[in-house]
Amino acid sequence: MHTTSSLLAELDVLPARWEVQGTLDAPVASVAALLLAVTEGRVGDDNLLVLARAAAARQGAMTVVAGSGDGAYRAELAGSVEPVEIQVDLARSRVAVQSWYAGVHAATACPSGTRVIHRVHRVLPDHPGFAAGIAEIDLRARMARDLRQVLDVIADRLGC
């Protein structure tokens, strides 16, 4: 397991293996406020939105707990699955997540408002969540579907 405080730094030096993106007609600050919202408590549309549609979160079995500081958190799951590492970088409008994959969601300004990019930099095939995670659908298609769900929630909240 990698130390959460260096998760973003670790991923910054790795090339993206897969990338998907979408845009919203809203200011970066408004989009980032929802995309990067992570606090202690149950995962859902208002807390760690990027994982709100994960099976464990939908079943109410994923909870965020404080990590080692510097925007670091853990999402703990019921059962024997290792916790998910999370690091939020408010200054650069990014959130990194590591479970069976390690990836970053980032919000940046674009001519039509805000572009949200999700990049996966690393996949951990020995992680217990790996087989179930990619067996049902290929990773890029899953990323595109998951990002669309995140953007739909943000668009609904912001009325755009």
PDB file of C-alpha atoms in Angstrom:
ATOM      1  CA  MET A   1       0.000   0.000   0.000  1.00  0.00           C
ATOM      2  CA  HIS A   2       1.320   3.429  -0.870  1.00  0.00           C
ATOM      3  CA  THR A   3       1.356   6.304   1.565  1.00  0.00           C
ATOM      4  CA  THR A   4      -1.586   8.541   0.835  1.00  0.00           C
ATOM      5  CA  SER A   5       0.340  11.787   1.277  1.00  0.00           C
ATOM      6  CA  SER A   6       2.402  10.967  -1.816  1.00  0.00           C
ATOM      7  CA  LEU A   7      -0.343   9.437  -3.963  1.00  0.00           C
ATOM      8  CA  LEU A   8      -0.754  12.462  -6.252  1.00  0.00           C
ATOM      9  CA  ALA A   9       3.028  12.862  -6.533  1.00  0.00           C
ATOM     10  CA  GLU A  10       3.377   9.176  -7.457  1.00  0.00           C
ATOM     11  CA  LEU A  11       0.687   9.397 -10.114  1.00  0.00           C
ATOM     12  CA  ASP A  12       2.013  12.678 -11.539  1.00  0.00           C
ATOM     13  CA  VAL A  13       5.176  10.915 -12.753  1.00  0.00           C
ATOM     14  CA  LEU A  14       3.324   7.999 -14.368  1.00  0.00           C
ATOM     15  CA  PRO A  15       1.832   8.199 -17.853  1.00  0.00           C
ATOM     16  CA  ALA A  16      -1.936   7.896 -18.119  1.00  0.00           C
ATOM     17  CA  ARG A  17      -2.925   4.427 -19.318  1.00  0.00           C
ATOM     18  CA  TRP A  18      -6.530   5.451 -20.009  1.00  0.00           C
ATOM     19  CA  GLU A  19      -8.245   8.836 -20.126  1.00  0.00           C
ATOM     20  CA  VAL A  20     -11.824  10.049 -20.491  1.00  0.00           C
ATOM     21  CA  GLN A  21     -13.176  13.578 -20.268  1.00  0.00           C
ATOM     22  CA  GLY A  22     -16.319  15.634 -20.379  1.00  0.00           C
ATOM     23  CA  THR A  23     -17.343  19.272 -20.084  1.00  0.00           C
ATOM     24  CA  LEU A  24     -19.897  21.217 -18.104  1.00  0.00           C
ATOM     25  CA  ASP A  25     -21.192  24.719 -18.769  1.00  0.00           C
ATOM     26  CA  ALA A  26     -20.262  25.954 -15.284  1.00  0.00           C
ATOM     27  CA  PRO A  27     -17.314  27.704 -13.600  1.00  0.00           C
ATOM     28  CA  VAL A  28     -14.394  25.564 -12.409  1.00  0.00           C
ATOM     29  CA  ALA A  29     -14.849  26.670  -8.790  1.00  0.00           C
ATOM     30  CA  SER A  30     -18.462  25.452  -8.742  1.00  0.00           C
ATOM     31  CA  VAL A  31     -17.656  22.123 -10.402  1.00  0.00           C
ATOM     32  CA  ALA A  32     -14.575  21.549  -8.225  1.00  0.00           C
ATOM     33  CA  ALA A  33     -16.546  22.250  -5.036  1.00  0.00           C
ATOM     34  CA  LEU A  34     -18.756  19.227  -5.800  1.00  0.00           C
ATOM     35  CA  LEU A  35     -16.129  17.027  -7.475  1.00  0.00           C
ATOM     36  CA  LEU A  36     -13.624  17.423  -4.612  1.00  0.00           C
ATOM     37  CA  ALA A  37     -16.031  17.285  -1.657  1.00  0.00           C
ATOM     38  CA  VAL A  38     -14.604  14.676   0.719  1.00  0.00           C
ATOM     39  CA  THR A  39     -15.416  14.559   4.436  1.00  0.00           C
ATOM     40  CA  GLU A  40     -15.691  11.879   7.061  1.00  0.00           C
ATOM     41  CA  GLY A  41     -18.906   9.904   6.714  1.00  0.00           C
ATOM     42  CA  ARG A  42     -20.872   7.789   4.289  1.00  0.00           C
ATOM     43  CA  VAL A  43     -19.914   7.972   0.588  1.00  0.00           C
ATOM     44  CA  GLY A  44     -22.626   9.398  -1.670  1.00  0.00           C
ATOM     45  CA  ASP A  45     -23.405  12.158  -4.148  1.00  0.00           C
ATOM     46  CA  ASP A  46     -22.378  14.798  -1.593  1.00  0.00           C
ATOM     47  CA  ASN A  47     -19.249  13.002  -0.321  1.00  0.00           C
ATOM     48  CA  LEU A  48     -16.550  11.447  -2.523  1.00  0.00           C
ATOM     49  CA  LEU A  49     -18.804  11.724  -5.580  1.00  0.00           C
ATOM     50  CA  VAL A  50     -16.262   9.968  -7.821  1.00  0.00           C
ATOM     51  CA  LEU A  51     -16.935   6.722  -5.912  1.00  0.00           C
ATOM     52  CA  ALA A  52     -20.641   7.243  -5.142  1.00  0.00           C
ATOM     53  CA  ARG A  53     -21.739   4.708  -7.779  1.00  0.00           C
ATOM     54  CA  ALA A  54     -19.329   1.980  -6.642  1.00  0.00           C
ATOM     55  CA  ALA A  55     -21.156  -1.147  -5.509  1.00  0.00           C
ATOM     56  CA  ALA A  56     -20.018  -0.788  -1.879  1.00  0.00           C
ATOM     57  CA  ALA A  57     -21.112   2.872  -1.761  1.00  0.00           C
ATOM     58  CA  ARG A  58     -24.534   2.058  -3.253  1.00  0.00           C
ATOM     59  CA  GLN A  59     -24.983  -0.566  -0.529  1.00  0.00           C
ATOM     60  CA  GLY A  60     -23.985   1.903   2.203  1.00  0.00           C
ATOM     61  CA  ALA A  61     -20.840  -0.094   2.944  1.00  0.00           C
ATOM     62  CA  MET A  62     -18.226   2.580   2.120  1.00  0.00           C
ATOM     63  CA  THR A  63     -17.266   5.242   4.669  1.00  0.00           C
ATOM     64  CA  VAL A  64     -14.658   8.011   4.484  1.00  0.00           C
ATOM     65  CA  VAL A  65     -12.319   8.414   7.462  1.00  0.00           C
ATOM     66  CA  ALA A  66      -9.594  11.006   7.968  1.00  0.00           C
ATOM     67  CA  GLY A  67      -6.140  10.083   6.780  1.00  0.00           C
ATOM     68  CA  SER A  68      -2.723  11.444   7.593  1.00  0.00           C
ATOM     69  CA  GLY A  69      -3.490  15.076   6.735  1.00  0.00           C
ATOM     70  CA  ASP A  70      -2.568  17.068   3.610  1.00  0.00           C
ATOM     71  CA  GLY A  71      -5.907  16.261   1.961  1.00  0.00           C
ATOM     72  CA  ALA A  72      -5.502  12.550   2.680  1.00  0.00           C
ATOM     73  CA  TYR A  73      -8.438  10.272   3.464  1.00  0.00           C
ATOM     74  CA  ARG A  74      -9.335   6.599   3.404  1.00  0.00           C
ATOM     75  CA  ALA A  75     -12.593   5.058   2.333  1.00  0.00           C
ATOM     76  CA  GLU A  76     -13.211   1.908   4.317  1.00  0.00           C
ATOM     77  CA  LEU A  77     -15.367  -0.870   2.937  1.00  0.00           C
ATOM     78  CA  ALA A  78     -17.320  -3.527   4.773  1.00  0.00           C
ATOM     79  CA  GLY A  79     -15.636  -6.916   4.576  1.00  0.00           C
ATOM     80  CA  SER A  80     -12.016  -7.778   3.945  1.00  0.00           C
ATOM     81  CA  VAL A  81     -11.281  -5.437   1.024  1.00  0.00           C
ATOM     82  CA  GLU A  82      -8.392  -3.057   1.640  1.00  0.00           C
ATOM     83  CA  PRO A  83      -9.318   0.594   2.187  1.00  0.00           C
ATOM     84  CA  VAL A  84      -9.344   3.008  -0.741  1.00  0.00           C
ATOM     85  CA  GLU A  85      -6.724   5.765  -0.527  1.00  0.00           C
ATOM     86  CA  ILE A  86      -7.835   9.291  -1.418  1.00  0.00           C
ATOM     87  CA  GLN A  87      -5.930  12.549  -1.741  1.00  0.00           C
ATOM     88  CA  VAL A  88      -7.560  15.886  -2.517  1.00  0.00           C
ATOM     89  CA  ASP A  89      -5.580  18.809  -3.966  1.00  0.00           C
ATOM     90  CA  LEU A  90      -7.921  21.802  -3.707  1.00  0.00           C
ATOM     91  CA  ALA A  91      -5.351  24.226  -5.122  1.00  0.00           C
ATOM     92  CA  ARG A  92      -5.080  22.266  -8.384  1.00  0.00           C
ATOM     93  CA  SER A  93      -8.715  21.020  -8.419  1.00  0.00           C
ATOM     94  CA  ARG A  94      -7.798  17.320  -8.358  1.00  0.00           C
ATOM     95  CA  VAL A  95      -8.681  14.199  -6.415  1.00  0.00           C
ATOM     96  CA  ALA A  96      -6.704  10.956  -6.580  1.00  0.00           C
ATOM     97  CA  VAL A  97      -8.147   7.568  -5.708  1.00  0.00           C
ATOM     98  CA  GLN A  98      -6.368   4.250  -5.326  1.00  0.00           C
ATOM     99  CA  SER A  99      -8.167   0.947  -4.942  1.00  0.00           C
ATOM    100  CA  TRP A 100      -7.667  -1.756  -7.607  1.00  0.00           C
ATOM    101  CA  TYR A 101      -6.695   1.118  -9.872  1.00  0.00           C
ATOM    102  CA  ALA A 102      -5.029   4.465  -9.207  1.00  0.00           C
ATOM    103  CA  GLY A 103      -6.414   7.480 -11.000  1.00  0.00           C
ATOM    104  CA  VAL A 104      -7.003  11.207 -10.840  1.00  0.00           C
ATOM    105  CA  HIS A 105     -10.063  13.342 -11.559  1.00  0.00           C
ATOM    106  CA  ALA A 106      -9.170  16.952 -12.412  1.00  0.00           C
ATOM    107  CA  ALA A 107     -11.281  20.026 -13.199  1.00  0.00           C
ATOM    108  CA  THR A 108      -9.830  22.719 -15.476  1.00  0.00           C
ATOM    109  CA  ALA A 109     -11.222  25.752 -17.261  1.00  0.00           C
ATOM    110  CA  CYS A 110     -12.106  25.407 -20.944  1.00  0.00           C
ATOM    111  CA  PRO A 111     -13.955  27.672 -23.424  1.00  0.00           C
ATOM    112  CA  SER A 112     -17.305  26.005 -22.667  1.00  0.00           C
ATOM    113  CA  GLY A 113     -16.896  26.142 -18.872  1.00  0.00           C
ATOM    114  CA  THR A 114     -15.135  23.283 -17.083  1.00  0.00           C
ATOM    115  CA  ARG A 115     -13.447  20.184 -18.445  1.00  0.00           C
ATOM    116  CA  VAL A 116     -13.318  17.207 -16.081  1.00  0.00           C
ATOM    117  CA  ILE A 117     -10.672  14.645 -16.950  1.00  0.00           C
ATOM    118  CA  HIS A 118     -10.347  11.200 -15.380  1.00  0.00           C
ATOM    119  CA  ARG A 119      -7.031   9.450 -15.946  1.00  0.00           C
ATOM    120  CA  VAL A 120      -6.066   5.987 -14.737  1.00  0.00           C
ATOM    121  CA  HIS A 121      -2.318   5.671 -14.240  1.00  0.00           C
ATOM    122  CA  ARG A 122      -1.951   2.286 -12.571  1.00  0.00           C
ATOM    123  CA  VAL A 123      -3.913  -0.963 -12.270  1.00  0.00           C
ATOM    124  CA  LEU A 124      -3.231  -3.437  -9.469  1.00  0.00           C
ATOM    125  CA  PRO A 125      -4.193  -6.891 -10.798  1.00  0.00           C
ATOM    126  CA  ASP A 126      -3.422  -8.590  -7.462  1.00  0.00           C
ATOM    127  CA  HIS A 127      -5.887  -6.351  -5.571  1.00  0.00           C
ATOM    128  CA  PRO A 128      -9.016  -8.242  -4.411  1.00  0.00           C
ATOM    129  CA  GLY A 129     -11.302  -5.771  -6.205  1.00  0.00           C
ATOM    130  CA  PHE A 130      -9.597  -6.143  -9.588  1.00  0.00           C
ATOM    131  CA  ALA A 131     -11.409  -9.136 -11.103  1.00  0.00           C
ATOM    132  CA  ALA A 132     -14.878  -7.988 -10.120  1.00  0.00           C
ATOM    133  CA  GLY A 133     -14.047  -4.436 -11.155  1.00  0.00           C
ATOM    134  CA  ILE A 134     -13.159  -5.115 -14.764  1.00  0.00           C
ATOM    135  CA  ALA A 135     -14.917  -8.392 -15.490  1.00  0.00           C
ATOM    136  CA  GLU A 136     -18.289  -6.798 -16.250  1.00  0.00           C
ATOM    137  CA  ILE A 137     -17.074  -4.119 -18.688  1.00  0.00           C
ATOM    138  CA  ASP A 138     -13.762  -2.947 -20.117  1.00  0.00           C
ATOM    139  CA  LEU A 139     -11.983  -0.254 -18.111  1.00  0.00           C
ATOM    140  CA  ARG A 140     -12.218   2.624 -20.605  1.00  0.00           C
ATOM    141  CA  ALA A 141     -15.968   2.054 -21.114  1.00  0.00           C
ATOM    142  CA  ARG A 142     -16.428   1.833 -17.347  1.00  0.00           C
ATOM    143  CA  MET A 143     -14.464   5.075 -16.861  1.00  0.00           C
ATOM    144  CA  ALA A 144     -16.599   6.856 -19.474  1.00  0.00           C
ATOM    145  CA  ARG A 145     -19.819   5.615 -17.855  1.00  0.00           C
ATOM    146  CA  ASP A 146     -18.659   6.567 -14.355  1.00  0.00           C
ATOM    147  CA  LEU A 147     -17.511  10.038 -15.445  1.00  0.00           C
ATOM    148  CA  ARG A 148     -20.826  10.644 -17.211  1.00  0.00           C
ATOM    149  CA  GLN A 149     -22.661   9.772 -13.956  1.00  0.00           C
ATOM    150  CA  VAL A 150     -20.435  12.172 -11.978  1.00  0.00           C
ATOM    151  CA  LEU A 151     -20.994  14.956 -14.522  1.00  0.00           C
ATOM    152  CA  ASP A 152     -24.757  14.319 -14.515  1.00  0.00           C
ATOM    153  CA  VAL A 153     -24.904  14.735 -10.717  1.00  0.00           C
ATOM    154  CA  ILE A 154     -22.843  17.941 -10.882  1.00  0.00           C
ATOM    155  CA  ALA A 155     -24.940  19.314 -13.778  1.00  0.00           C
ATOM    156  CA  ASP A 156     -28.136  18.571 -11.857  1.00  0.00           C
ATOM    157  CA  ARG A 157     -26.833  20.284  -8.712  1.00  0.00           C
ATOM    158  CA  LEU A 158     -25.613  23.352 -10.647  1.00  0.00           C
ATOM    159  CA  GLY A 159     -28.588  23.516 -13.018  1.00  0.00           C
ATOM    160  CA  CYS A 160     -26.468  23.429 -16.173  1.00  0.00           C
TER     161      CYS A 160
END
